[in-house]
């Protein structure tokens, strides 16, 4: 039963109906963006379809509508046009940039100061590069809060200065007392005796789930993004400017464009005269008038769904959920008494005035070591949970809570870590964390789903467990395995359709091509928008199984009576004659590739097989060569290298390390090998031998090792059924100190390459099942 009682049963039902698409999903990234409701989109469609919306420069009616929206925006924040101006921008970042470029700090030799809270978004940090003063300084959280108890004595101040801080930290949701606004603007900041401070409130995170009362708290400037509140429209925000503070922006505004001037001379005479109102001066070009108009039904819909003090009620609802999540995570313990979660907070969730609807944490193993946030993200995705990981564009808060000095950040950068990557642990220390955040449509069941996933995947319930790599050295592990024959290639697998089932070669041979195995990842399935589909989104894809015989591919699905037969030679011949289709970038391989549509017959078959309308089957175009970034080797539609090598002995070792298969029986070895979707399946005398190889020879063919394969939630999908499990991903992370690596990438050596009669590169070789495998370890030169 849902014990969060802010909504009535009728309101809860309306909200659930409006977000029916969340039935089987758990969305916990409302700090990233709110979600739009179905009725909200219908109301926007009805508005736009029911009227003629011209460029505001064309229509006085449209100008009046824009003014109405400005009025409604100000009313949303409990103020009025007599107190504040609304300047529409593309979002909070653009608002901060506009303020940084335009704020007048006075004469250079006696300029005011730009002071910003260190725990701020990078959009605030970027202002340092453009403000027109040399007096730029961060302020720590403790220093800012001291203003509450030790305000500067009242005195004459004359240098215009700017203090920027967030109403709510986007890292962990702590709220800053808004009483600071009046104290700073009236009494200043300690150490800045002659500076007359104006406060810019970064309210982007705050207004997503809290009511901002600009009658009670009156900063000079407020920056907001509307998608944080309503989910739609994106790319629209506002800079709210208090009437008496607007004069500080006018001297700094130099550029003009569109309707922001009364007159402009086009010749060498650069005379121009800007318009009078602040909005007219600062909204260069044509404003995003359709998105602005859409704000009206957005506000109306939210007030209809949650009537009466809408944002105050949302604040109470989301705070209760966040506090419940915080306490549930805090209570988790391993069997040895160790905590499961390390929480990064400045409050204990005492009340919604000091804490927003964000919970930030990292997960710990039973030995106290950190679980990398990239693994948590993969495991969450495997459970249908949407959350955020990293530092959330707030390096200051991230440093403070993870106890990272500036030198640590530089060391991480030099080790290859950059913002937004999956390099989550360096020398055992986290480079970021996990953030979950709540919105008005979040349910108690969403918290239960998150906590259940962590409990099931990461809580060690028994004091006994398998030995780990941290317990045994690599030599000790290898010494356990003796008496095997020489390493051999036991199976060749190619995946003609990316992310679908394999075609296995267990006897005989298979030819190599310029991109690896012939026909491997030559096709892919895309949705109606041209986005490549994978098992991450459609696990059912594993049930499409190919056979390849005499240059003909046949696709099978056990629930379809008919098969799809494609003549591979004919497809190659027709390639040059068909119009290429530009595909979207895939998130996995990051490359845009051109594909040739295989036609309606193929599209109909894959759509029926996967139960999704509008799918298309595409073949990689021969007109375009895709290359690996590091080595420039040719690639088909595989992710990072031409081939992936998997060692059965290593998979057997890993299977024995898993202490819980979620209550199910231990899978057969071949079934577990299939999950890693390798091309070359080998068997060696000892596990993990392949991890040390730099070069590999299989029969007469040589290969270079391109590095380890970083695993994702794909290996948690049973390739025979499409059912998701938690293993073996969590065991890989535990056994290898948070590094989710298993298997190695290979590229065919250029030494086996020759020039074809047409001048293109081809290959002599083919791989034979049963061929001997030898790995080469190249010792570093002293």
mmCIF file with all atom_site columns, C-alpha atoms in Angstrom, residues 319-441:
data_model
loop_
_atom_site.group_PDB
_atom_site.id
_atom_site.type_symbol
_atom_site.label_atom_id
_atom_site.label_alt_id
_atom_site.label_comp_id
_atom_site.label_asym_id
_atom_site.label_entity_id
_atom_site.label_seq_id
_atom_site.pdbx_PDB_ins_code
_atom_site.Cartn_x
_atom_site.Cartn_y
_atom_site.Cartn_z
_atom_site.occupancy
_atom_site.B_iso_or_equiv
_atom_site.pdbx_formal_charge
_atom_site.auth_seq_id
_atom_site.auth_comp_id
_atom_site.auth_asym_id
_atom_site.auth_atom_id
_atom_site.pdbx_PDB_model_num
ATOM 1   C CA . UNK A 1 319 ? 10.208 15.123 -0.071  1.00 0.00 ? 319 UNK A CA 1
ATOM 2   C CA . UNK A 1 320 ? 8.374  12.247 1.604   1.00 0.00 ? 320 UNK A CA 1
ATOM 3   C CA . UNK A 1 321 ? 9.502  9.898  -1.144  1.00 0.00 ? 321 UNK A CA 1
ATOM 4   C CA . UNK A 1 322 ? 13.113 11.106 -0.985  1.00 0.00 ? 322 UNK A CA 1
ATOM 5   C CA . UNK A 1 323 ? 13.206 10.783 2.805   1.00 0.00 ? 323 UNK A CA 1
ATOM 6   C CA . UNK A 1 324 ? 11.753 7.277  2.573   1.00 0.00 ? 324 UNK A CA 1
ATOM 7   C CA . UNK A 1 325 ? 14.417 6.328  0.020   1.00 0.00 ? 325 UNK A CA 1
ATOM 8   C CA . UNK A 1 326 ? 17.180 7.874  2.119   1.00 0.00 ? 326 UNK A CA 1
ATOM 9   C CA . UNK A 1 327 ? 16.134 5.919  5.201   1.00 0.00 ? 327 UNK A CA 1
ATOM 10  C CA . UNK A 1 328 ? 15.686 2.642  3.329   1.00 0.00 ? 328 UNK A CA 1
ATOM 11  C CA . UNK A 1 329 ? 19.163 2.898  1.808   1.00 0.00 ? 329 UNK A CA 1
ATOM 12  C CA . UNK A 1 330 ? 20.650 3.977  5.123   1.00 0.00 ? 330 UNK A CA 1
ATOM 13  C CA . UNK A 1 331 ? 19.231 0.839  6.798   1.00 0.00 ? 331 UNK A CA 1
ATOM 14  C CA . UNK A 1 332 ? 20.819 -1.660 4.400   1.00 0.00 ? 332 UNK A CA 1
ATOM 15  C CA . UNK A 1 333 ? 23.579 -3.792 5.948   1.00 0.00 ? 333 UNK A CA 1
ATOM 16  C CA . UNK A 1 334 ? 25.831 -6.633 4.879   1.00 0.00 ? 334 UNK A CA 1
ATOM 17  C CA . UNK A 1 335 ? 25.941 -9.805 6.976   1.00 0.00 ? 335 UNK A CA 1
ATOM 18  C CA . UNK A 1 336 ? 29.157 -8.568 8.594   1.00 0.00 ? 336 UNK A CA 1
ATOM 19  C CA . UNK A 1 337 ? 27.415 -5.380 9.743   1.00 0.00 ? 337 UNK A CA 1
ATOM 20  C CA . UNK A 1 338 ? 29.023 -3.193 7.120   1.00 0.00 ? 338 UNK A CA 1
ATOM 21  C CA . UNK A 1 339 ? 26.931 -0.529 5.455   1.00 0.00 ? 339 UNK A CA 1
ATOM 22  C CA . UNK A 1 340 ? 25.791 -1.097 1.895   1.00 0.00 ? 340 UNK A CA 1
ATOM 23  C CA . UNK A 1 341 ? 25.382 2.532  0.866   1.00 0.00 ? 341 UNK A CA 1
ATOM 24  C CA . UNK A 1 342 ? 27.488 5.628  1.477   1.00 0.00 ? 342 UNK A CA 1
ATOM 25  C CA . UNK A 1 343 ? 25.173 8.654  1.374   1.00 0.00 ? 343 UNK A CA 1
ATOM 26  C CA . UNK A 1 344 ? 26.355 12.147 0.395   1.00 0.00 ? 344 UNK A CA 1
ATOM 27  C CA . UNK A 1 345 ? 24.133 14.644 2.154   1.00 0.00 ? 345 UNK A CA 1
ATOM 28  C CA . UNK A 1 346 ? 24.240 17.834 4.186   1.00 0.00 ? 346 UNK A CA 1
ATOM 29  C CA . UNK A 1 347 ? 20.947 17.150 5.950   1.00 0.00 ? 347 UNK A CA 1
ATOM 30  C CA . UNK A 1 348 ? 19.233 14.154 7.515   1.00 0.00 ? 348 UNK A CA 1
ATOM 31  C CA . UNK A 1 349 ? 16.017 14.869 5.575   1.00 0.00 ? 349 UNK A CA 1
ATOM 32  C CA . UNK A 1 350 ? 14.449 16.696 8.484   1.00 0.00 ? 350 UNK A CA 1
ATOM 33  C CA . UNK A 1 351 ? 12.106 18.964 6.516   1.00 0.00 ? 351 UNK A CA 1
ATOM 34  C CA . UNK A 1 352 ? 11.351 20.012 2.917   1.00 0.00 ? 352 UNK A CA 1
ATOM 35  C CA . UNK A 1 353 ? 12.529 23.588 3.503   1.00 0.00 ? 353 UNK A CA 1
ATOM 36  C CA . UNK A 1 354 ? 16.145 22.466 3.853   1.00 0.00 ? 354 UNK A CA 1
ATOM 37  C CA . UNK A 1 355 ? 16.194 19.374 1.655   1.00 0.00 ? 355 UNK A CA 1
ATOM 38  C CA . UNK A 1 356 ? 14.939 18.695 -1.850  1.00 0.00 ? 356 UNK A CA 1
ATOM 39  C CA . UNK A 1 357 ? 13.860 15.474 -3.538  1.00 0.00 ? 357 UNK A CA 1
ATOM 40  C CA . UNK A 1 358 ? 17.331 14.120 -4.402  1.00 0.00 ? 358 UNK A CA 1
ATOM 41  C CA . UNK A 1 359 ? 19.258 11.205 -2.876  1.00 0.00 ? 359 UNK A CA 1
ATOM 42  C CA . UNK A 1 360 ? 22.942 10.809 -3.729  1.00 0.00 ? 360 UNK A CA 1
ATOM 43  C CA . UNK A 1 361 ? 25.053 7.774  -2.859  1.00 0.00 ? 361 UNK A CA 1
ATOM 44  C CA . UNK A 1 362 ? 27.571 5.092  -3.772  1.00 0.00 ? 362 UNK A CA 1
ATOM 45  C CA . UNK A 1 363 ? 27.234 1.361  -3.120  1.00 0.00 ? 363 UNK A CA 1
ATOM 46  C CA . UNK A 1 364 ? 29.801 -0.514 -1.023  1.00 0.00 ? 364 UNK A CA 1
ATOM 47  C CA . UNK A 1 365 ? 30.893 -4.140 -1.071  1.00 0.00 ? 365 UNK A CA 1
ATOM 48  C CA . UNK A 1 366 ? 31.003 -6.056 2.195   1.00 0.00 ? 366 UNK A CA 1
ATOM 49  C CA . UNK A 1 367 ? 34.742 -5.371 2.467   1.00 0.00 ? 367 UNK A CA 1
ATOM 50  C CA . UNK A 1 368 ? 34.090 -1.621 2.330   1.00 0.00 ? 368 UNK A CA 1
ATOM 51  C CA . UNK A 1 369 ? 35.284 -1.224 -1.251  1.00 0.00 ? 369 UNK A CA 1
ATOM 52  C CA . UNK A 1 370 ? 33.262 0.866  -3.657  1.00 0.00 ? 370 UNK A CA 1
ATOM 53  C CA . UNK A 1 371 ? 31.079 -0.504 -6.433  1.00 0.00 ? 371 UNK A CA 1
ATOM 54  C CA . UNK A 1 372 ? 31.608 1.647  -9.511  1.00 0.00 ? 372 UNK A CA 1
ATOM 55  C CA . UNK A 1 373 ? 28.711 3.853  -10.544 1.00 0.00 ? 373 UNK A CA 1
ATOM 56  C CA . UNK A 1 374 ? 28.930 2.519  -14.103 1.00 0.00 ? 374 UNK A CA 1
ATOM 57  C CA . UNK A 1 375 ? 28.055 -0.936 -12.821 1.00 0.00 ? 375 UNK A CA 1
ATOM 58  C CA . UNK A 1 376 ? 25.116 0.477  -10.845 1.00 0.00 ? 376 UNK A CA 1
ATOM 59  C CA . UNK A 1 377 ? 23.906 2.238  -14.002 1.00 0.00 ? 377 UNK A CA 1
ATOM 60  C CA . UNK A 1 378 ? 24.092 -1.024 -15.975 1.00 0.00 ? 378 UNK A CA 1
ATOM 61  C CA . UNK A 1 379 ? 22.342 -2.999 -13.263 1.00 0.00 ? 379 UNK A CA 1
ATOM 62  C CA . UNK A 1 380 ? 19.658 -0.325 -12.902 1.00 0.00 ? 380 UNK A CA 1
ATOM 63  C CA . UNK A 1 381 ? 19.028 -0.360 -16.656 1.00 0.00 ? 381 UNK A CA 1
ATOM 64  C CA . UNK A 1 382 ? 18.748 -4.130 -16.436 1.00 0.00 ? 382 UNK A CA 1
ATOM 65  C CA . UNK A 1 383 ? 15.945 -3.639 -13.888 1.00 0.00 ? 383 UNK A CA 1
ATOM 66  C CA . UNK A 1 384 ? 14.160 -0.928 -15.881 1.00 0.00 ? 384 UNK A CA 1
ATOM 67  C CA . UNK A 1 385 ? 15.347 1.850  -13.552 1.00 0.00 ? 385 UNK A CA 1
ATOM 68  C CA . UNK A 1 386 ? 16.321 5.234  -14.969 1.00 0.00 ? 386 UNK A CA 1
ATOM 69  C CA . UNK A 1 387 ? 18.826 7.082  -12.786 1.00 0.00 ? 387 UNK A CA 1
ATOM 70  C CA . UNK A 1 388 ? 21.847 9.368  -13.166 1.00 0.00 ? 388 UNK A CA 1
ATOM 71  C CA . UNK A 1 389 ? 25.522 8.750  -12.417 1.00 0.00 ? 389 UNK A CA 1
ATOM 72  C CA . UNK A 1 390 ? 28.697 10.833 -12.457 1.00 0.00 ? 390 UNK A CA 1
ATOM 73  C CA . UNK A 1 391 ? 29.246 14.283 -10.950 1.00 0.00 ? 391 UNK A CA 1
ATOM 74  C CA . UNK A 1 392 ? 26.139 15.885 -12.491 1.00 0.00 ? 392 UNK A CA 1
ATOM 75  C CA . UNK A 1 393 ? 28.021 18.941 -13.816 1.00 0.00 ? 393 UNK A CA 1
ATOM 76  C CA . UNK A 1 394 ? 28.746 19.996 -10.230 1.00 0.00 ? 394 UNK A CA 1
ATOM 77  C CA . UNK A 1 395 ? 32.458 19.357 -9.605  1.00 0.00 ? 395 UNK A CA 1
ATOM 78  C CA . UNK A 1 396 ? 32.489 21.424 -6.413  1.00 0.00 ? 396 UNK A CA 1
ATOM 79  C CA . UNK A 1 397 ? 29.855 19.397 -4.585  1.00 0.00 ? 397 UNK A CA 1
ATOM 80  C CA . UNK A 1 398 ? 31.279 16.192 -6.010  1.00 0.00 ? 398 UNK A CA 1
ATOM 81  C CA . UNK A 1 399 ? 34.762 17.041 -4.707  1.00 0.00 ? 399 UNK A CA 1
ATOM 82  C CA . UNK A 1 400 ? 33.487 17.983 -1.275  1.00 0.00 ? 400 UNK A CA 1
ATOM 83  C CA . UNK A 1 401 ? 31.439 14.857 -0.714  1.00 0.00 ? 401 UNK A CA 1
ATOM 84  C CA . UNK A 1 402 ? 33.858 12.393 -2.299  1.00 0.00 ? 402 UNK A CA 1
ATOM 85  C CA . UNK A 1 403 ? 36.744 14.080 -0.479  1.00 0.00 ? 403 UNK A CA 1
ATOM 86  C CA . UNK A 1 404 ? 38.672 14.778 -3.672  1.00 0.00 ? 404 UNK A CA 1
ATOM 87  C CA . UNK A 1 405 ? 41.311 17.500 -3.790  1.00 0.00 ? 405 UNK A CA 1
ATOM 88  C CA . UNK A 1 406 ? 42.080 19.455 -6.955  1.00 0.00 ? 406 UNK A CA 1
ATOM 89  C CA . UNK A 1 407 ? 45.176 17.293 -7.411  1.00 0.00 ? 407 UNK A CA 1
ATOM 90  C CA . UNK A 1 408 ? 42.972 14.194 -7.310  1.00 0.00 ? 408 UNK A CA 1
ATOM 91  C CA . UNK A 1 409 ? 40.837 15.553 -10.142 1.00 0.00 ? 409 UNK A CA 1
ATOM 92  C CA . UNK A 1 410 ? 43.898 16.328 -12.210 1.00 0.00 ? 410 UNK A CA 1
ATOM 93  C CA . UNK A 1 411 ? 45.282 12.849 -11.526 1.00 0.00 ? 411 UNK A CA 1
ATOM 94  C CA . UNK A 1 412 ? 41.977 11.294 -12.628 1.00 0.00 ? 412 UNK A CA 1
ATOM 95  C CA . UNK A 1 413 ? 42.040 13.388 -15.798 1.00 0.00 ? 413 UNK A CA 1
ATOM 96  C CA . UNK A 1 414 ? 45.586 12.319 -16.563 1.00 0.00 ? 414 UNK A CA 1
ATOM 97  C CA . UNK A 1 415 ? 44.481 8.702  -16.032 1.00 0.00 ? 415 UNK A CA 1
ATOM 98  C CA . UNK A 1 416 ? 41.949 9.177  -18.826 1.00 0.00 ? 416 UNK A CA 1
ATOM 99  C CA . UNK A 1 417 ? 38.801 10.120 -16.901 1.00 0.00 ? 417 UNK A CA 1
ATOM 100 C CA . UNK A 1 418 ? 36.630 12.868 -18.395 1.00 0.00 ? 418 UNK A CA 1
ATOM 101 C CA . UNK A 1 419 ? 33.175 14.109 -17.481 1.00 0.00 ? 419 UNK A CA 1
ATOM 102 C CA . UNK A 1 420 ? 30.463 11.730 -18.605 1.00 0.00 ? 420 UNK A CA 1
ATOM 103 C CA . UNK A 1 421 ? 32.584 8.626  -19.134 1.00 0.00 ? 421 UNK A CA 1
ATOM 104 C CA . UNK A 1 422 ? 32.352 5.232  -17.399 1.00 0.00 ? 422 UNK A CA 1
ATOM 105 C CA . UNK A 1 423 ? 35.757 5.472  -15.706 1.00 0.00 ? 423 UNK A CA 1
ATOM 106 C CA . UNK A 1 424 ? 34.126 5.240  -12.310 1.00 0.00 ? 424 UNK A CA 1
ATOM 107 C CA . UNK A 1 425 ? 36.923 3.947  -10.047 1.00 0.00 ? 425 UNK A CA 1
ATOM 108 C CA . UNK A 1 426 ? 40.572 5.024  -10.079 1.00 0.00 ? 426 UNK A CA 1
ATOM 109 C CA . UNK A 1 427 ? 42.833 3.347  -7.544  1.00 0.00 ? 427 UNK A CA 1
ATOM 110 C CA . UNK A 1 428 ? 39.694 2.104  -5.816  1.00 0.00 ? 428 UNK A CA 1
ATOM 111 C CA . UNK A 1 429 ? 38.289 5.604  -5.284  1.00 0.00 ? 429 UNK A CA 1
ATOM 112 C CA . UNK A 1 430 ? 35.065 6.737  -6.965  1.00 0.00 ? 430 UNK A CA 1
ATOM 113 C CA . UNK A 1 431 ? 35.153 9.518  -9.524  1.00 0.00 ? 431 UNK A CA 1
ATOM 114 C CA . UNK A 1 432 ? 31.420 10.144 -9.142  1.00 0.00 ? 432 UNK A CA 1
ATOM 115 C CA . UNK A 1 433 ? 28.273 8.791  -7.562  1.00 0.00 ? 433 UNK A CA 1
ATOM 116 C CA . UNK A 1 434 ? 24.686 7.690  -8.142  1.00 0.00 ? 434 UNK A CA 1
ATOM 117 C CA . UNK A 1 435 ? 21.809 10.176 -8.017  1.00 0.00 ? 435 UNK A CA 1
ATOM 118 C CA . UNK A 1 436 ? 18.114 9.410  -7.803  1.00 0.00 ? 436 UNK A CA 1
ATOM 119 C CA . UNK A 1 437 ? 15.531 12.181 -7.842  1.00 0.00 ? 437 UNK A CA 1
ATOM 120 C CA . UNK A 1 438 ? 11.781 12.324 -7.550  1.00 0.00 ? 438 UNK A CA 1
ATOM 121 C CA . UNK A 1 439 ? 8.919  14.134 -9.236  1.00 0.00 ? 439 UNK A CA 1
ATOM 122 C CA . UNK A 1 440 ? 5.199  14.549 -8.842  1.00 0.00 ? 440 UNK A CA 1
ATOM 123 C CA . UNK A 1 441 ? 4.477  11.319 -10.738 1.00 0.00 ? 441 UNK A CA 1
#
